[in-house]
Short mmCIF file of C-alpha atoms in Angstrom, two decimals:
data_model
loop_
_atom_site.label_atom_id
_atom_site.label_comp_id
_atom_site.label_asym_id
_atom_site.label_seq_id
_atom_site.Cartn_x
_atom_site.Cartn_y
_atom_site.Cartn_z
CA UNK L 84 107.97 116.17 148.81
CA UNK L 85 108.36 119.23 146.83
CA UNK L 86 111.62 120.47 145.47
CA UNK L 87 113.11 123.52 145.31
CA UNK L 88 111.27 125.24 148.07
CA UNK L 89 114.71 127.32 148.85
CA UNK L 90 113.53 129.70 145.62
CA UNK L 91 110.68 131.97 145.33
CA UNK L 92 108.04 131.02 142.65
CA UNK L 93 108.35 132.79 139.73
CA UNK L 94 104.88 133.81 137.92
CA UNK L 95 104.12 133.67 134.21
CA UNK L 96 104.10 137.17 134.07
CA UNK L 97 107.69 137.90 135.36
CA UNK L 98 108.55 134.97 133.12
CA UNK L 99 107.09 136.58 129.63
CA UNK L 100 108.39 140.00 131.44
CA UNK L 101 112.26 138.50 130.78
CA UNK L 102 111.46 137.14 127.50
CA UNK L 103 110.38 140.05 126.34
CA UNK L 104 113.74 141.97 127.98
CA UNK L 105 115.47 139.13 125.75
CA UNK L 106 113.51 139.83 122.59
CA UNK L 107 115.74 143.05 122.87
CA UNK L 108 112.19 145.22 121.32
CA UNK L 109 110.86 142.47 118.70
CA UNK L 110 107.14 141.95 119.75
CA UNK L 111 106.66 139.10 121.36
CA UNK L 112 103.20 137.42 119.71
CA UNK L 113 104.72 138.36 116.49
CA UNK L 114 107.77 136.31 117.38
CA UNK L 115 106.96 133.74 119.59
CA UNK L 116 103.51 132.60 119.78
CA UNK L 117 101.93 130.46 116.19
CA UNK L 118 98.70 129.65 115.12
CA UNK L 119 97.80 126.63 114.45
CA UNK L 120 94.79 125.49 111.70
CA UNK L 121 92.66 124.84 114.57
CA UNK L 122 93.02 128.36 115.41
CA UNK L 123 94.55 127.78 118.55
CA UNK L 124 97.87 130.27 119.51
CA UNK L 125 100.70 128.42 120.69
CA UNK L 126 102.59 129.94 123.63
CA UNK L 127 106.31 129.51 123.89
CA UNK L 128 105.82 128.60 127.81
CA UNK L 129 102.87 127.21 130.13
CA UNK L 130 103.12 128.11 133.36
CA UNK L 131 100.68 126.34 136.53
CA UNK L 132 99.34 129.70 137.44
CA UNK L 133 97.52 129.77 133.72
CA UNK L 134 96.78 126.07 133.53
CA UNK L 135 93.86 123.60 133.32
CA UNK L 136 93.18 120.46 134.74
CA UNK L 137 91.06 118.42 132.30
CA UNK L 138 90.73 115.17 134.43
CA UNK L 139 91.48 112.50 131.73
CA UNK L 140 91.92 109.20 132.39
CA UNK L 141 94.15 106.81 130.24
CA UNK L 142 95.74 104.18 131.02
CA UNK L 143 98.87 103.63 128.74
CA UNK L 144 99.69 100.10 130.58
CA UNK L 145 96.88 98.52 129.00
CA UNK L 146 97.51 99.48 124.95
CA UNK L 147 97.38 96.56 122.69
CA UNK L 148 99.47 96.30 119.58
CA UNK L 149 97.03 95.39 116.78
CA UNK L 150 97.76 93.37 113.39
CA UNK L 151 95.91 94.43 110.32
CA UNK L 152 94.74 91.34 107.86
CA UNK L 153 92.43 91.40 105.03
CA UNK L 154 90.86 88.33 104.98
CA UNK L 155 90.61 86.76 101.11
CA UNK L 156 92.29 83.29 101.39
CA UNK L 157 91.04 82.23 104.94
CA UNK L 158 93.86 79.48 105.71
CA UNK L 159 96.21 81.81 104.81
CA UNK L 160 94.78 84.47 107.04
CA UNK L 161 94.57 82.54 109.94
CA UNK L 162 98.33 81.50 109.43
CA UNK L 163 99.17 85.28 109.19
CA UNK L 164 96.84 85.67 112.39
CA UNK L 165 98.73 83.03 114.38
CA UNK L 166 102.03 84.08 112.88
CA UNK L 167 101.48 87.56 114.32
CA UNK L 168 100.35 86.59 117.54
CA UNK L 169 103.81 84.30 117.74
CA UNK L 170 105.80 87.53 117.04
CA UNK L 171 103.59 90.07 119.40
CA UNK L 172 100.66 90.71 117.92
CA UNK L 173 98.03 91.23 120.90
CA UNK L 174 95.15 92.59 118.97
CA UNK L 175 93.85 91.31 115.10
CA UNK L 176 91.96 93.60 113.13
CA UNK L 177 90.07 91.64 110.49
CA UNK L 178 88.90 93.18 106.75
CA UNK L 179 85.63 91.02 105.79
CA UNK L 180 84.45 92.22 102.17
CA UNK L 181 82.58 88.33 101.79
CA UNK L 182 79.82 87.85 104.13
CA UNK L 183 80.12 84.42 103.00
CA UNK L 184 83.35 83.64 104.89
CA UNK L 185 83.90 81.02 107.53
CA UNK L 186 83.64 83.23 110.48
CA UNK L 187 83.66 80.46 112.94
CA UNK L 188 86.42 78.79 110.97
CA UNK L 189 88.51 81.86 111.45
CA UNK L 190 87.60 82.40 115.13
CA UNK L 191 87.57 78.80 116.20
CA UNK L 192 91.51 78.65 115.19
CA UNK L 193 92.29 81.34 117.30
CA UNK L 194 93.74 81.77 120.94
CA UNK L 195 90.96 83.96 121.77
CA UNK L 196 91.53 84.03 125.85
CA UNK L 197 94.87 85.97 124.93
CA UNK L 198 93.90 88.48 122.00
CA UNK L 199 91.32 90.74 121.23
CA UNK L 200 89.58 91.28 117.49
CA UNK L 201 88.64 93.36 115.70
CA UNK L 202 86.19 93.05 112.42
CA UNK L 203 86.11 95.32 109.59
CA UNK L 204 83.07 94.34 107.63
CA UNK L 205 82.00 95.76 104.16
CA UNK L 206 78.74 94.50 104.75
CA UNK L 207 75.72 94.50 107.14
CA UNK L 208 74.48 90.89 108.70
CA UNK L 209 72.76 90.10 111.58
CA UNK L 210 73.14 86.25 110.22
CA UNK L 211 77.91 86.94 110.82
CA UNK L 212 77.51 89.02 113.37
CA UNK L 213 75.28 86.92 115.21
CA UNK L 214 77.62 83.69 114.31
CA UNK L 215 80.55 86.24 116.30
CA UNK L 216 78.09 86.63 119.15
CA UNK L 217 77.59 83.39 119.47
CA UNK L 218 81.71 82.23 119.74
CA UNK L 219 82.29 85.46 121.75
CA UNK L 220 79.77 83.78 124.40
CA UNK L 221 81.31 80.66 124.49
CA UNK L 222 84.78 81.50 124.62
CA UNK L 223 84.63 84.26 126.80
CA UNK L 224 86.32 86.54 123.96
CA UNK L 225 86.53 90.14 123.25
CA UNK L 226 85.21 90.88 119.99
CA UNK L 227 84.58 94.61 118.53
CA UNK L 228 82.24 94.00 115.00
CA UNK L 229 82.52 97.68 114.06
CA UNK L 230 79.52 98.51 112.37
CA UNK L 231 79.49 101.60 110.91
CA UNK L 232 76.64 102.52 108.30
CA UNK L 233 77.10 106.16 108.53
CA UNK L 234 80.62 105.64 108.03
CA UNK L 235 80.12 103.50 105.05
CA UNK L 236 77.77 106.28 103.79
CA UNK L 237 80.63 109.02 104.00
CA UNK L 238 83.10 107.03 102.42
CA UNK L 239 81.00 105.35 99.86
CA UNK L 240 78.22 107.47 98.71
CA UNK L 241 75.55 104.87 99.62
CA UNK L 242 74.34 102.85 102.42
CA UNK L 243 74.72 98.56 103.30
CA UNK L 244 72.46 96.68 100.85
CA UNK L 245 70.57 93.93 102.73
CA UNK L 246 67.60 92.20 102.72
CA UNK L 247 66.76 94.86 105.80
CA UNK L 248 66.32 98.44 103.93
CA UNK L 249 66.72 100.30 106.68
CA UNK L 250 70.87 100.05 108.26
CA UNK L 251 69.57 101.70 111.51
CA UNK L 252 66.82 98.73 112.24
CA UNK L 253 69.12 96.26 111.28
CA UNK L 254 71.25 97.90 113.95
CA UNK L 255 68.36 97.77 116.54
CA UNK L 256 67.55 94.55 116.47
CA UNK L 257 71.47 93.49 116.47
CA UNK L 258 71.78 95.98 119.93
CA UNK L 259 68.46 93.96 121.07
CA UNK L 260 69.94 90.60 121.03
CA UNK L 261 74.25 91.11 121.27
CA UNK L 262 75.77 91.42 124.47
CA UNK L 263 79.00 90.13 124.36
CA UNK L 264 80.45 91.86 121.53
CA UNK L 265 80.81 95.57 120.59
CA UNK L 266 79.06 96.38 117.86
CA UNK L 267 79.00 99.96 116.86
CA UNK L 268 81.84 102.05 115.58
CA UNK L 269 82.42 105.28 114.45
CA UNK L 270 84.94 105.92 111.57
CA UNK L 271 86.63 109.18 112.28
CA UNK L 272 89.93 108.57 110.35
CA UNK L 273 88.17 109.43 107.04
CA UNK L 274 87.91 112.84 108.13
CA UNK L 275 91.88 113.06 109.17
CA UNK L 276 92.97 111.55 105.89
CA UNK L 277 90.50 113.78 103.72
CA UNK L 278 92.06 117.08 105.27
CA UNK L 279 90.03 117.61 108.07
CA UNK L 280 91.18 120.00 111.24
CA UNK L 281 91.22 118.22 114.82
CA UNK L 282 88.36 120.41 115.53
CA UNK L 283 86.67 118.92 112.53
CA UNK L 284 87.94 115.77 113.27
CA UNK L 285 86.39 115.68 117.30
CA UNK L 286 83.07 117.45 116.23
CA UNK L 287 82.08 115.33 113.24
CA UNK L 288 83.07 111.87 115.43
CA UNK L 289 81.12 113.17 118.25
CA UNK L 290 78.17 114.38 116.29
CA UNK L 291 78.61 110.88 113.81
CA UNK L 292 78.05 109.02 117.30
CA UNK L 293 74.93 111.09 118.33
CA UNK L 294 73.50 109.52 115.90
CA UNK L 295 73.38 106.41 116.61
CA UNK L 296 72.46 107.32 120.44
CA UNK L 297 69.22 109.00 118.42
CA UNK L 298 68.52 105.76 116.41
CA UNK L 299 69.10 102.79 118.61
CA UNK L 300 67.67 101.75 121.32
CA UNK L 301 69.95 100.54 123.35
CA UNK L 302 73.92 100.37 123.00
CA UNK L 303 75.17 98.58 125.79
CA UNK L 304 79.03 97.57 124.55
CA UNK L 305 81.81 100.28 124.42
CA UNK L 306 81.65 102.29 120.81
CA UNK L 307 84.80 102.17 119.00
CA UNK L 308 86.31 105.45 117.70
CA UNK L 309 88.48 104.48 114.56
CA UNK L 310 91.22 107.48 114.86
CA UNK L 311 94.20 108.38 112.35
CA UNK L 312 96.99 110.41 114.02
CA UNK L 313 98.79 112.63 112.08
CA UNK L 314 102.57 113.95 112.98
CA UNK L 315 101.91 116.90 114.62
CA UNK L 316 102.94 115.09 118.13
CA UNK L 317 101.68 116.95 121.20
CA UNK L 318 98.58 118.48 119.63
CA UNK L 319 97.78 114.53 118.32
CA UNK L 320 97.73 113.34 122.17
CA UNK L 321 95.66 116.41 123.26
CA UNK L 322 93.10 115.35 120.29
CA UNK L 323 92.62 111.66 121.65
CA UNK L 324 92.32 113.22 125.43
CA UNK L 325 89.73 115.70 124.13
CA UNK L 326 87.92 112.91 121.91
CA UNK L 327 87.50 110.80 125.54
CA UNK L 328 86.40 114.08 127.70
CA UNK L 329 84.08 115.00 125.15
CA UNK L 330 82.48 111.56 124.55
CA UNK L 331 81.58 111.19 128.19
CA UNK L 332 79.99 114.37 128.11
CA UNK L 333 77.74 113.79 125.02
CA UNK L 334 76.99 110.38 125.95
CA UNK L 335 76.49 110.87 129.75
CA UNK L 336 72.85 112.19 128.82
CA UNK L 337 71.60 109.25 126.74
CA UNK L 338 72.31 106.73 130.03
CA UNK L 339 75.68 105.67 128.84
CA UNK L 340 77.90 105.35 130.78
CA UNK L 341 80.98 103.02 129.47
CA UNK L 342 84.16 104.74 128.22
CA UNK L 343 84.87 104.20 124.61
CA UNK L 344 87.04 102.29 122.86
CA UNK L 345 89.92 104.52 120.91
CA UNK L 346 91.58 102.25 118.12
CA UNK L 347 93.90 104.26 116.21
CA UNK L 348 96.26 103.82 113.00
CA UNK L 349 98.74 106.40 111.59
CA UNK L 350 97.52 108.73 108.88
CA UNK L 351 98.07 108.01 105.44
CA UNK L 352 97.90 111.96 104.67
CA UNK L 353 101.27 112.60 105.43
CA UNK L 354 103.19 109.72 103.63
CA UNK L 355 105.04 109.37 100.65
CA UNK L 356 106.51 106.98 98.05
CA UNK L 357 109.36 108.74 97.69
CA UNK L 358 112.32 108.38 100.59
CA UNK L 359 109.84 106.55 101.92
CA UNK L 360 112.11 104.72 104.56
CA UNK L 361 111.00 108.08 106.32
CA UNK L 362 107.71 107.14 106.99
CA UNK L 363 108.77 104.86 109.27
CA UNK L 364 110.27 108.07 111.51
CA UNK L 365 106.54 109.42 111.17
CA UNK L 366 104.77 106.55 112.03
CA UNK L 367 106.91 106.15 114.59
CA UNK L 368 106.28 109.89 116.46
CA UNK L 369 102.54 109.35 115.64
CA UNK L 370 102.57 105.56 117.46
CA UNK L 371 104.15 107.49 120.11
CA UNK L 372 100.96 110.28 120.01
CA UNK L 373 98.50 107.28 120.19
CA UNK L 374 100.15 105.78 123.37
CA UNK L 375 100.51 108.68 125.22
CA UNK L 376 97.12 110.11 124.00
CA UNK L 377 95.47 107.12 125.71
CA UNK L 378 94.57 104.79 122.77
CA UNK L 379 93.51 101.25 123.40
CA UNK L 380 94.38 99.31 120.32
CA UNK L 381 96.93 100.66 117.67
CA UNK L 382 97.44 99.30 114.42
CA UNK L 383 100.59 100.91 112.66
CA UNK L 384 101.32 101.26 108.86
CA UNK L 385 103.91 99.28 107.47
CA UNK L 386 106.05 101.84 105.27
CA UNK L 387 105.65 100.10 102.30
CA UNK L 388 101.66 100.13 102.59
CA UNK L 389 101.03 103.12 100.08
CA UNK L 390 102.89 100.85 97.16
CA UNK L 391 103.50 97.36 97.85
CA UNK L 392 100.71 94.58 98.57
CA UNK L 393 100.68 93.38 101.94
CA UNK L 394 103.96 91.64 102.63
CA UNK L 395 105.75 89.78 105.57
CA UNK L 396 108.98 92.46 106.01
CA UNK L 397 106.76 95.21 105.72
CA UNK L 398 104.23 93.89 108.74
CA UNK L 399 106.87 93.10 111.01
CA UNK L 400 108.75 96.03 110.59
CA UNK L 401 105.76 97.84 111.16
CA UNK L 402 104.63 95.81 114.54
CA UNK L 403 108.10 95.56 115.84
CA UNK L 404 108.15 99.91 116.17
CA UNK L 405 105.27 99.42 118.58
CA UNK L 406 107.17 96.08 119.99
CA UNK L 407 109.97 98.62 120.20
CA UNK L 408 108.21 101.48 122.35
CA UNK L 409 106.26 98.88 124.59
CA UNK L 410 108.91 96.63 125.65
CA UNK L 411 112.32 98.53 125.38
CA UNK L 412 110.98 101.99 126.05
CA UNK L 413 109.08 101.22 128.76
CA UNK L 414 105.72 103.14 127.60
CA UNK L 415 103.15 100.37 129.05
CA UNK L 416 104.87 101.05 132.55
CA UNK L 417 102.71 104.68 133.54
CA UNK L 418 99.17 105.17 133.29
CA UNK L 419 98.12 108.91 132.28
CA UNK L 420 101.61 109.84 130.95
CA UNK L 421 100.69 113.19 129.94
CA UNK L 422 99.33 114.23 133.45
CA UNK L 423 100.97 117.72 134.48
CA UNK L 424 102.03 118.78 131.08
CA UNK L 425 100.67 122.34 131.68
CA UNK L 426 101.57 122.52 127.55
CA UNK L 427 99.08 119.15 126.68
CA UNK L 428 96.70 119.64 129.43
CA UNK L 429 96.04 123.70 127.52
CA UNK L 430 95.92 122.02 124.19
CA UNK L 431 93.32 119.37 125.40
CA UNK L 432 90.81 121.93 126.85
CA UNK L 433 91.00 123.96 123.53
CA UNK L 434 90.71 121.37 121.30
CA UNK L 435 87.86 119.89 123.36
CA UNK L 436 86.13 123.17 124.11
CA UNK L 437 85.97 124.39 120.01
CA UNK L 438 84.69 121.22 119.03
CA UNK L 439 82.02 121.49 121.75
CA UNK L 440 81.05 124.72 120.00
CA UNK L 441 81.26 122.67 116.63
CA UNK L 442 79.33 120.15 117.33
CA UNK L 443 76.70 122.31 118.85
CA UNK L 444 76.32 124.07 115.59
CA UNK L 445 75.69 120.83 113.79
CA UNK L 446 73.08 119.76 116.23
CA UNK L 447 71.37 123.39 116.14
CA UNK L 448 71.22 123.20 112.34
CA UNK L 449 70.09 119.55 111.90
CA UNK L 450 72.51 116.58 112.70
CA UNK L 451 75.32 114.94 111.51
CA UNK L 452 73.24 113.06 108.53
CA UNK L 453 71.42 116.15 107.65
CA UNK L 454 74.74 117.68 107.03
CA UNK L 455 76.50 114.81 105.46
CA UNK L 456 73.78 114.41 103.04
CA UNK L 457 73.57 118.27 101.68
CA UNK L 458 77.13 118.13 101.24
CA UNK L 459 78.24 120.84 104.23
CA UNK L 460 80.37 118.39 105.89
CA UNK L 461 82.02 117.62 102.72
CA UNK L 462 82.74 120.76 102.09
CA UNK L 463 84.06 122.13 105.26
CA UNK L 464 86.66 119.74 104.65
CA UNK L 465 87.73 119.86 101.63
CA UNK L 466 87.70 123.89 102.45
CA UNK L 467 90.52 122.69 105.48
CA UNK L 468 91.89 120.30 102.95
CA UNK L 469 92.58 123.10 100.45
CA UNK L 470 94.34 124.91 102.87
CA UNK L 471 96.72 122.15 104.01
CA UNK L 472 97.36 121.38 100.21
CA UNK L 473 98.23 125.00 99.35
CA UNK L 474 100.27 124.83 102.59
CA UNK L 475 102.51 122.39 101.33
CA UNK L 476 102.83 123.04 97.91
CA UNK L 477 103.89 126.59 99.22
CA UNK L 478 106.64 124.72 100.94
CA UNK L 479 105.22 125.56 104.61
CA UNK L 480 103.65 122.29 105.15
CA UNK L 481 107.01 120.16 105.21
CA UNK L 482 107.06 116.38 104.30
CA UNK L 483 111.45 115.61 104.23
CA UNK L 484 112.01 113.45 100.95
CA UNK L 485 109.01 114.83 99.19
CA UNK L 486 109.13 119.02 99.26
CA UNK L 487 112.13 119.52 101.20
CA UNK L 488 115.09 117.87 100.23
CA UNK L 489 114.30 115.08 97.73
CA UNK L 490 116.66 112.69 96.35
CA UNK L 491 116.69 113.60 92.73
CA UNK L 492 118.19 109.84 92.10
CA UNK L 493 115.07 107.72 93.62
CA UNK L 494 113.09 106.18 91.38
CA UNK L 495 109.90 104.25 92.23
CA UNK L 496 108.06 104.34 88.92
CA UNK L 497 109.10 100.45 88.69
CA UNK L 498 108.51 99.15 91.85
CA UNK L 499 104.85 100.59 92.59
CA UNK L 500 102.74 97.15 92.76
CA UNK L 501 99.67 99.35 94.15
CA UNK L 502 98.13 102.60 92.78
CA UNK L 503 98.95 105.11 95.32
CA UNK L 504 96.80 107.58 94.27
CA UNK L 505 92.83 108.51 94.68
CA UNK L 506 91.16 106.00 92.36
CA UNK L 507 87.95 107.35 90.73
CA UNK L 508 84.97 104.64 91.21
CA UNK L 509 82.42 105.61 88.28
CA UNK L 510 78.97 104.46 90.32
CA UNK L 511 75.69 106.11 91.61
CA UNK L 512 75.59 107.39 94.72
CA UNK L 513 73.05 109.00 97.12
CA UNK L 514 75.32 111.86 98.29
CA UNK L 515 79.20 112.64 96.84
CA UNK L 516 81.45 110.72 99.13
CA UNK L 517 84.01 112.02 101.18
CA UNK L 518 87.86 111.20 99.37
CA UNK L 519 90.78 110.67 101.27
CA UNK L 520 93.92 112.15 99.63
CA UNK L 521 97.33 112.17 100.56
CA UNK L 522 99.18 116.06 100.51
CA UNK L 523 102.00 114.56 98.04
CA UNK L 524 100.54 112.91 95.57
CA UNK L 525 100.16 115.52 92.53
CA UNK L 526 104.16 116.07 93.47
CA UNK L 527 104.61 112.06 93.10
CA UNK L 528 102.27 112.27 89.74
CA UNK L 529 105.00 114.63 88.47
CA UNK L 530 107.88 113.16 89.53
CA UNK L 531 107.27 109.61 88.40
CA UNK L 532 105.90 111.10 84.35
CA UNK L 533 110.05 112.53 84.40
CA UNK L 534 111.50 109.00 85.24
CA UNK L 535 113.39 107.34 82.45
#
């Protein structure tokens, strides 16, 4: 039933018509309508006679909460595990750096049938991943391995040393003989945390996974998008609805045809180590951005996690926002809940339709790899990056605590048990690696050489 049928429809044009009676002369784009760094104008109202339908499907019900664990002592990461799962942990995301640890040992003291994993793994083995294979079979379990070489190459400089030179055939022959689990991921938070625009962000993911439909055979698990999510909260959901329109239509011509798997984390770009109890308020709206962007598994930051090693108050703090949002908010109960915004449905076909052009110019002029390797992909970010940076030190880009309203009393210089800054790893590389860097950190640098 529709309501208020007893009043005639009023069109976007009458509407802007008033505002701009209201503005009283002051032009209205001047005063009203922003532009974003995506280069997308922001309307003060969306009206149905100017909208879009974009046809996304996501289904909110089915998000699972995911626990992060780097794996070093493996009894006391399997504690951790179980301890997480006790206390509502439904996904565990695994860090491997070792290819020497007890995979089945960790998997085999797992409840399996209830939670899904996730493996991080600094190396390249069709020996582990084949052991995971093997206990996803038997155990009926859902198991994403995450490989990533490309990834590894744009964070690190180089590619996986194995005993295979070539990542891409040891890739092949993986996709040959694994069924059960998911094996290929693409690593698009690097790009968010090193600066990059959404429209940077969805062309570089979608072009990173072309290639891997261009080198393997065939893929026949979901791929896994790793996503950051930064604060800016509608035009965050409209980026993980564009990422899922867009993959469908890039893969759609290869022969694949499963929807991808979105796991997504808050970004690290936007926090601080001062006032940092605030972070929790950010990862909090960006949590929010996931769910209602249509992610699958999401992992949040602990507050602590730029400063302190990894620590039982800060994990369940951390788990117990999303705990928070699933169970007394009620955000698992609707599937698609940002259907009929006209405002997110705009933003969506925008995002999704300059990336589209994006990507198109990186296939036209040679690939993802081609790029990555002569250094343009670096350098369109750090070009974005640059701008963000100068945005906040000019006090426009506004992080509370940090540029805008600091506490002049908070000290941290004695309680920093990580380095919270970009290390610098002396080594030789094949291509200059892509950095992530957080927009506050010269401020920090400052602030903590003036503490007595």
């Amino acid at each position: 039933m529709k309501l208020f049928n007893e009043f005639e429809p009023v069109s976007s044009k009458q509407w802007k018509q008033q505002i701009q009676f209201e503005l009283k002369g002051a032009d209205y784009n001047d005063t009203l309508v922003w532009k974003s760094p995506e280069d997308i104008q922001v309307r003060p109202f969306y009206h149905f006679d100017e909208s879009t339908v974009t046809n996304v499907t996501t289904k909110a019900s089915q998000f699972r909460i995911g626990q992060s664990i780097f794996v070093f002592d493996l009894d006391k990461s399997i504690a951790n595990a179980l301890d997480s799962i006790q206390r509502g942990a439904e996904s565990l995301i695994f860090t491997i750096e070792d290819e020497k640890t007890d995979v089945e040992k960790l998997l085999n003291n797992l409840p399996l049938e209830n939670v899904n994993i996730h493996f991080h793994l600094q190396f390249l083995s069709i020996d582990f991943v084949t052991k995971i294979e093997r206990i996803a079979k038997a155990r009926n379990a859902t198991i994403f391995c995450n490989l990533d070489p490309i990834g590894h190459l744009a964070r690190e400089g180089n590619w996986f040393i194995n005993d295979i030179k070539d990542n891409f055939e040891v890739l092949n022959q993986l996709s040959a003989t694994v069924s059960k689990s998911s094996i290929i991921s693409i690593d698009a938070s690097l790009y968010q945390n090193a600066g990059a625009t959404m429209v940077q962000q969805l062309a570089y993911a979608l072009a990173h996974a072309t290639e891997y439909f261009n080198a393997i055979e065939t893929i026949n698990q979901p791929m896994v998008f790793q996503v950051a999510v930064g604060s800016n909260y509608f035009f965050e959901i409209a980026k993980l609805r564009a990422l899922r329109l867009l993959f469908s239509a890039v893969a759609t011509p290869f022969g694949h045809t499963l929807d991808c798997h979105i796991s997504v984390s808050p970004s690290k770009r936007n926090k601080t180590i001062y006032d940092y109890n605030v972070n929790m308020l950010r990862t909090t709206s960006e949590c929010m951005s996931a769910i209602f962007g249509g992610a699958n598994t999401i992992s949040n930051l602990p507050y602590d996690v730029l400063y302190h090693k990894s620590n039982e108050f800060g994990e369940r703090i951390s788990r117990n926002q999303l705990l928070i949002l699933k169970k007394e908010c009620y955000f698992d109960k609707v599937d698609n809940p940002a259907d009929g915004s006209y405002y997110i449905e705009s933003l969506t076909q925008q995002l999704a339709e300059k990336a589209l052009t994006l990507f198109k110019d990186i296939e036209a002029n040679g690939g993802f790899l081609k790029q990555l390797k002569d250094g343009t992909i670096k350098r369109k970010i750090q070009e974005s990056a640059d701008a963000e940076q100068k945005s906040f030190d000019e006090g426009k880009e506004i992080l509370l605590g940090t540029n805008k309203y600091p506490n002049k009393n908070d000290k941290m210089k004695h309680d920093l048990e990580l380095f919270p800054f970009v290390k610098i790893k002396p080594r030789k590389t094949l291509i200059t690696p892509i950095i992530e860097k957080r927009l506050a950190e010269q401020s920090e640098q400052e602030r903590l050489s003036t503490e007595v």
